[in-house]
Amino acid sequence: MILNSSSVEPLLKEMGETGKQLSEMGATEGAAGNLSICVRDTLEVREFFPQTNVIDLPTPAPDLVGATILVTGSGRRLRDISEAPLDNLAAIIIEQGGKTGRMFTAVNTPFKRVTSEFNSHLAVHHDQMRSRPIKSHAVVHAQPKHLTFLSHLAKYQNETYLNSHLMRWQPETILNFPEGVGILPFLAPGSVHLMLETMLCLRDHKLVIWSQHGVMARADGSILHALDLVEYAEAAAHYEVLNLLTGAASAGISPENIRAVAESWNIKQKIV
């Protein structure tokens, strides 16, 4: 199904809002961070992105044939998307076979290719959308300071330890991450290894920490939902860092109270 160009504008706006908020959080210094939205239908993007060429996809996506992905360009600042979305984004429509895509950009676009992390974005979109009948899926990669700092500490690279310490600061944390937050060891940015491990981790989690690098979050529907997840996780990490700075002055919310919160919302969790 081909959707008209009016379907594109709200997505551009949401990506702009997301980039602006991540910048205000200090989670996307310079050109760090990248965003993408995958829509199962073919969007009419030529009104916004008239230039076109065929590209090889970094990983096959046969179940996304005909889908449209809006994604940030390489070296672009996320804070600039809201003011100039066409200078900072591209649209890629997956072609038959799922090995190539037709990339659409604005005239005289300042970038030649999309983000170097596109392989992870595409792999996660494909993995999620081939297994569930969702119409759109969003992915956010950012570098929030407190989550990234904690991932430099060896004991926080243990998923059980990490989650037991993040969940104890706000009731909202367990409600948004009943499956916990995932964490990977340091893997080279843009690598196939990082792509594969991220795809697998995000099968069981909505947010994964790339140790000593940043985070990737995924959400069905609006990219603003993925942004929310980054904010919730970063708030928990901020409290944890504050507690470290005060010599672990507080034990946070008790495990009994965290369980009570989850039970009151009928949330099944195995963290505490």
Tab-separated table of C-alpha atoms in Angstrom:
chain	number	residue	atom	x	y	z
A	1	MET	CA	0.000	0.000	0.000
A	2	ILE	CA	1.292	3.471	-0.897
A	3	LEU	CA	0.449	6.218	1.589
A	4	ASN	CA	0.358	9.855	0.498
A	5	SER	CA	2.848	12.512	1.515
A	6	SER	CA	0.663	13.781	4.369
A	7	SER	CA	1.694	10.657	6.288
A	8	VAL	CA	5.330	11.771	6.238
A	9	GLU	CA	5.100	15.163	7.958
A	10	PRO	CA	4.017	13.879	11.401
A	11	LEU	CA	6.924	11.429	11.380
A	12	LEU	CA	9.417	14.189	10.534
A	13	LYS	CA	8.006	16.275	13.370
A	14	GLU	CA	8.318	13.442	15.885
A	15	MET	CA	11.905	12.777	14.849
A	16	GLY	CA	12.653	16.474	15.297
A	17	GLU	CA	11.106	16.491	18.767
A	18	THR	CA	13.078	13.394	19.705
A	19	GLY	CA	16.384	14.824	18.510
A	20	LYS	CA	15.766	18.089	20.356
A	21	GLN	CA	14.906	16.364	23.641
A	22	LEU	CA	17.912	14.035	23.452
A	23	SER	CA	20.125	17.053	22.874
A	24	GLU	CA	18.634	18.858	25.868
A	25	MET	CA	19.348	15.739	27.938
A	26	GLY	CA	22.998	15.920	26.922
A	27	ALA	CA	22.642	12.492	25.295
A	28	THR	CA	23.751	13.390	21.787
A	29	GLU	CA	26.843	15.555	21.752
A	30	GLY	CA	27.952	16.746	18.330
A	31	ALA	CA	26.858	14.222	15.730
A	32	ALA	CA	26.449	11.391	18.249
A	33	GLY	CA	23.225	9.395	18.206
A	34	ASN	CA	20.869	8.309	15.450
A	35	LEU	CA	17.158	7.728	14.895
A	36	SER	CA	14.942	5.694	12.610
A	37	ILE	CA	11.282	4.882	12.034
A	38	CYS	CA	10.176	1.934	9.913
A	39	VAL	CA	6.674	2.034	8.419
A	40	ARG	CA	5.401	-1.180	6.891
A	41	ASP	CA	3.751	0.678	3.986
A	42	THR	CA	5.403	2.576	1.164
A	43	LEU	CA	5.297	6.294	1.901
A	44	GLU	CA	5.147	8.883	-0.876
A	45	VAL	CA	8.365	10.656	0.037
A	46	ARG	CA	9.351	12.400	-3.226
A	47	GLU	CA	7.720	15.687	-2.213
A	48	PHE	CA	10.270	15.924	0.590
A	49	PHE	CA	13.166	13.849	-0.768
A	50	PRO	CA	13.296	14.122	-4.586
A	51	GLN	CA	16.841	12.824	-5.118
A	52	THR	CA	17.101	9.047	-5.397
A	53	ASN	CA	19.614	6.244	-5.819
A	54	VAL	CA	19.748	2.522	-5.077
A	55	ILE	CA	21.897	1.312	-2.174
A	56	ASP	CA	22.941	-2.096	-0.886
A	57	LEU	CA	21.404	-2.762	2.500
A	58	PRO	CA	23.853	-3.593	5.320
A	59	THR	CA	21.810	-6.689	6.205
A	60	PRO	CA	19.025	-8.446	4.266
A	61	ALA	CA	15.457	-7.483	5.177
A	62	PRO	CA	13.192	-9.673	3.004
A	63	ASP	CA	10.197	-9.285	5.315
A	64	LEU	CA	10.297	-5.504	4.937
A	65	VAL	CA	9.931	-5.330	1.153
A	66	GLY	CA	7.941	-2.209	0.345
A	67	ALA	CA	8.459	-0.729	3.812
A	68	THR	CA	9.793	2.804	4.272
A	69	ILE	CA	12.495	3.724	6.761
A	70	LEU	CA	13.171	7.325	7.777
A	71	VAL	CA	16.685	7.518	9.191
A	72	THR	CA	19.288	10.086	10.160
A	73	GLY	CA	22.153	10.882	7.823
A	74	SER	CA	25.779	10.232	8.682
A	75	GLY	CA	27.449	12.992	10.659
A	76	ARG	CA	24.208	14.902	11.279
A	77	ARG	CA	23.336	16.552	14.583
A	78	LEU	CA	20.087	15.304	16.089
A	79	ARG	CA	19.387	18.753	17.520
A	80	ASP	CA	19.131	20.123	13.965
A	81	ILE	CA	16.364	17.799	12.779
A	82	SER	CA	13.493	19.893	14.147
A	83	GLU	CA	14.594	23.000	12.226
A	84	ALA	CA	15.836	21.273	9.067
A	85	PRO	CA	14.513	17.708	8.798
A	86	LEU	CA	15.207	17.426	5.070
A	87	ASP	CA	18.894	18.251	5.558
A	88	ASN	CA	19.314	15.609	8.223
A	89	LEU	CA	17.127	12.668	7.231
A	90	ALA	CA	16.775	10.201	4.385
A	91	ALA	CA	14.001	7.821	3.368
A	92	ILE	CA	14.809	4.278	2.277
A	93	ILE	CA	12.206	2.047	0.624
A	94	ILE	CA	13.113	-1.645	0.735
A	95	GLU	CA	13.132	-3.177	-2.742
A	96	GLN	CA	12.151	-6.650	-3.914
A	97	GLY	CA	14.433	-9.319	-2.496
A	98	GLY	CA	15.215	-7.244	0.594
A	99	LYS	CA	18.890	-6.765	-0.276
A	100	THR	CA	18.712	-3.274	-1.738
A	101	GLY	CA	16.833	-0.104	-0.974
A	102	ARG	CA	15.956	3.019	-2.892
A	103	MET	CA	17.305	5.943	-0.866
A	104	PHE	CA	15.582	9.310	-1.177
A	105	THR	CA	17.222	12.539	-0.023
A	106	ALA	CA	16.718	16.265	-0.390
A	107	VAL	CA	18.412	18.200	-3.176
A	108	ASN	CA	22.020	19.064	-2.272
A	109	THR	CA	21.810	17.055	0.920
A	110	PRO	CA	24.929	17.531	3.084
A	111	PHE	CA	25.465	13.784	3.648
A	112	LYS	CA	26.243	10.943	1.254
A	113	ARG	CA	25.087	7.969	3.336
A	114	VAL	CA	22.940	7.283	6.362
A	115	THR	CA	24.212	6.644	9.887
A	116	SER	CA	26.944	4.042	10.350
A	117	GLU	CA	24.663	2.321	12.892
A	118	PHE	CA	22.009	1.696	10.216
A	119	ASN	CA	22.845	-2.008	10.227
A	120	SER	CA	21.644	-2.305	13.839
A	121	HIS	CA	18.552	-0.184	13.167
A	122	LEU	CA	17.592	-2.276	10.138
A	123	ALA	CA	18.256	-5.603	11.858
A	124	VAL	CA	16.105	-4.639	14.842
A	125	HIS	CA	13.255	-3.319	12.676
A	126	HIS	CA	13.304	-6.481	10.560
A	127	ASP	CA	13.469	-8.815	13.536
A	128	GLN	CA	10.601	-7.119	15.354
A	129	MET	CA	8.296	-6.512	12.398
A	130	ARG	CA	8.603	-9.951	10.810
A	131	SER	CA	7.414	-11.605	14.014
A	132	ARG	CA	4.536	-9.266	14.935
A	133	PRO	CA	1.798	-7.510	12.914
A	134	ILE	CA	2.849	-3.977	13.859
A	135	LYS	CA	2.472	-1.105	11.394
A	136	SER	CA	5.475	0.920	12.508
A	137	HIS	CA	8.524	0.542	14.700
A	138	ALA	CA	11.035	3.083	16.009
A	139	VAL	CA	14.652	2.854	17.150
A	140	VAL	CA	16.702	5.425	19.058
A	141	HIS	CA	20.434	5.334	19.720
A	142	ALA	CA	21.796	7.946	22.119
A	143	GLN	CA	24.559	8.408	24.675
A	144	PRO	CA	22.927	9.461	27.971
A	145	LYS	CA	25.655	10.325	30.445
A	146	HIS	CA	24.639	8.419	33.565
A	147	LEU	CA	23.728	5.146	31.876
A	148	THR	CA	26.927	5.299	29.857
A	149	PHE	CA	29.020	6.089	32.938
A	150	LEU	CA	27.594	3.150	34.895
A	151	SER	CA	28.457	0.851	31.998
A	152	HIS	CA	32.123	1.759	32.540
A	153	LEU	CA	31.960	0.151	36.010
A	154	ALA	CA	32.553	-3.601	35.898
A	155	LYS	CA	29.848	-4.600	38.386
A	156	TYR	CA	27.187	-2.725	36.406
A	157	GLN	CA	28.066	-4.756	33.324
A	158	ASN	CA	26.333	-7.650	35.064
A	159	GLU	CA	22.666	-7.534	33.998
A	160	THR	CA	21.293	-8.807	37.325
A	161	TYR	CA	23.291	-6.308	39.368
A	162	LEU	CA	22.494	-3.463	36.973
A	163	ASN	CA	18.750	-4.018	37.056
A	164	SER	CA	18.472	-4.535	40.792
A	165	HIS	CA	20.179	-1.158	41.267
A	166	LEU	CA	18.294	0.747	38.582
A	167	MET	CA	14.800	-0.439	39.559
A	168	ARG	CA	15.021	0.829	43.141
A	169	TRP	CA	14.723	4.569	42.556
A	170	GLN	CA	11.349	5.233	40.955
A	171	PRO	CA	8.126	3.187	40.717
A	172	GLU	CA	7.944	4.090	37.005
A	173	THR	CA	11.113	2.125	36.258
A	174	ILE	CA	9.758	-1.338	36.977
A	175	LEU	CA	6.498	-0.466	35.217
A	176	ASN	CA	8.328	0.502	32.024
A	177	PHE	CA	10.998	-2.199	32.198
A	178	PRO	CA	9.376	-5.290	33.747
A	179	GLU	CA	11.789	-7.377	31.660
A	180	GLY	CA	14.700	-5.221	32.821
A	181	VAL	CA	17.315	-3.369	30.819
A	182	GLY	CA	19.738	-5.368	28.694
A	183	ILE	CA	23.472	-4.774	28.582
A	184	LEU	CA	26.184	-5.810	26.132
A	185	PRO	CA	29.973	-5.687	26.526
A	186	PHE	CA	31.865	-3.119	24.521
A	187	LEU	CA	31.603	-3.966	20.829
A	188	ALA	CA	32.987	-1.913	17.955
A	189	PRO	CA	30.474	0.727	16.797
A	190	GLY	CA	28.831	-0.159	13.501
A	191	SER	CA	30.170	-3.719	13.566
A	192	VAL	CA	28.307	-6.836	12.504
A	193	HIS	CA	28.912	-8.254	15.985
A	194	LEU	CA	27.200	-5.264	17.609
A	195	MET	CA	24.324	-5.501	15.127
A	196	LEU	CA	23.673	-9.187	15.843
A	197	GLU	CA	23.992	-8.935	19.628
A	198	THR	CA	21.737	-5.867	19.711
A	199	MET	CA	19.055	-7.560	17.632
A	200	LEU	CA	19.080	-10.599	19.908
A	201	CYS	CA	19.075	-8.575	23.125
A	202	LEU	CA	16.172	-6.410	21.989
A	203	ARG	CA	14.047	-9.511	21.505
A	204	ASP	CA	13.799	-9.702	25.287
A	205	HIS	CA	14.270	-6.046	26.243
A	206	LYS	CA	13.060	-2.636	25.089
A	207	LEU	CA	16.374	-0.943	25.858
A	208	VAL	CA	19.926	-2.217	25.725
A	209	ILE	CA	23.052	-0.517	27.022
A	210	TRP	CA	26.070	-0.692	24.771
A	211	SER	CA	28.819	-0.731	27.409
A	212	GLN	CA	31.084	2.311	27.291
A	213	HIS	CA	29.148	3.668	24.312
A	214	GLY	CA	25.457	4.436	24.853
A	215	VAL	CA	22.021	2.856	24.522
A	216	MET	CA	19.573	1.650	21.904
A	217	ALA	CA	15.828	1.644	22.583
A	218	ARG	CA	12.966	0.344	20.475
A	219	ALA	CA	9.208	0.947	20.534
A	220	ASP	CA	6.151	0.102	18.493
A	221	GLY	CA	4.450	3.102	16.931
A	222	SER	CA	5.756	6.545	17.822
A	223	ILE	CA	9.469	7.244	18.177
A	224	LEU	CA	8.467	9.399	21.149
A	225	HIS	CA	7.754	6.158	23.015
A	226	ALA	CA	11.346	5.037	22.439
A	227	LEU	CA	12.500	8.454	23.661
A	228	ASP	CA	10.431	7.960	26.825
A	229	LEU	CA	12.279	4.714	27.525
A	230	VAL	CA	15.649	6.449	27.257
A	231	GLU	CA	14.436	9.135	29.664
A	232	TYR	CA	13.105	6.633	32.215
A	233	ALA	CA	16.297	4.571	32.169
A	234	GLU	CA	18.539	7.635	32.328
A	235	ALA	CA	16.580	9.042	35.294
A	236	ALA	CA	17.134	5.777	37.175
A	237	ALA	CA	20.844	5.825	36.324
A	238	HIS	CA	21.104	9.445	37.494
A	239	TYR	CA	19.716	8.476	40.903
A	240	GLU	CA	22.132	5.565	41.056
A	241	VAL	CA	25.104	7.823	40.298
A	242	LEU	CA	23.928	10.314	42.932
A	243	ASN	CA	23.786	7.487	45.426
A	244	LEU	CA	27.326	6.430	44.550
A	245	LEU	CA	28.493	10.013	45.043
A	246	THR	CA	26.952	10.098	48.540
A	247	GLY	CA	28.583	6.832	49.574
A	248	ALA	CA	25.489	4.712	48.972
A	249	ALA	CA	23.488	6.707	51.496
A	250	SER	CA	20.171	5.129	50.475
A	251	ALA	CA	18.947	1.640	49.700
A	252	GLY	CA	16.189	3.070	47.517
A	253	ILE	CA	12.731	1.550	47.291
A	254	SER	CA	12.637	-1.816	49.061
A	255	PRO	CA	12.238	-4.980	46.973
A	256	GLU	CA	8.929	-5.609	48.750
A	257	ASN	CA	7.598	-2.216	47.682
A	258	ILE	CA	8.839	-2.638	44.108
A	259	ARG	CA	6.988	-5.963	43.934
A	260	ALA	CA	3.888	-4.310	45.371
A	261	VAL	CA	4.016	-1.608	42.697
A	262	ALA	CA	4.260	-4.221	39.937
A	263	GLU	CA	1.458	-6.295	41.430
A	264	SER	CA	-0.831	-3.279	41.756
A	265	TRP	CA	-0.457	-2.646	38.004
A	266	ASN	CA	-0.663	-6.352	37.155
A	267	ILE	CA	2.871	-6.217	35.769
A	268	LYS	CA	4.746	-9.510	35.637
A	269	GLN	CA	8.420	-9.051	36.402
A	270	LYS	CA	11.359	-11.135	37.586
A	271	ILE	CA	13.784	-8.367	38.547
A	272	VAL	CA	13.132	-8.239	42.299
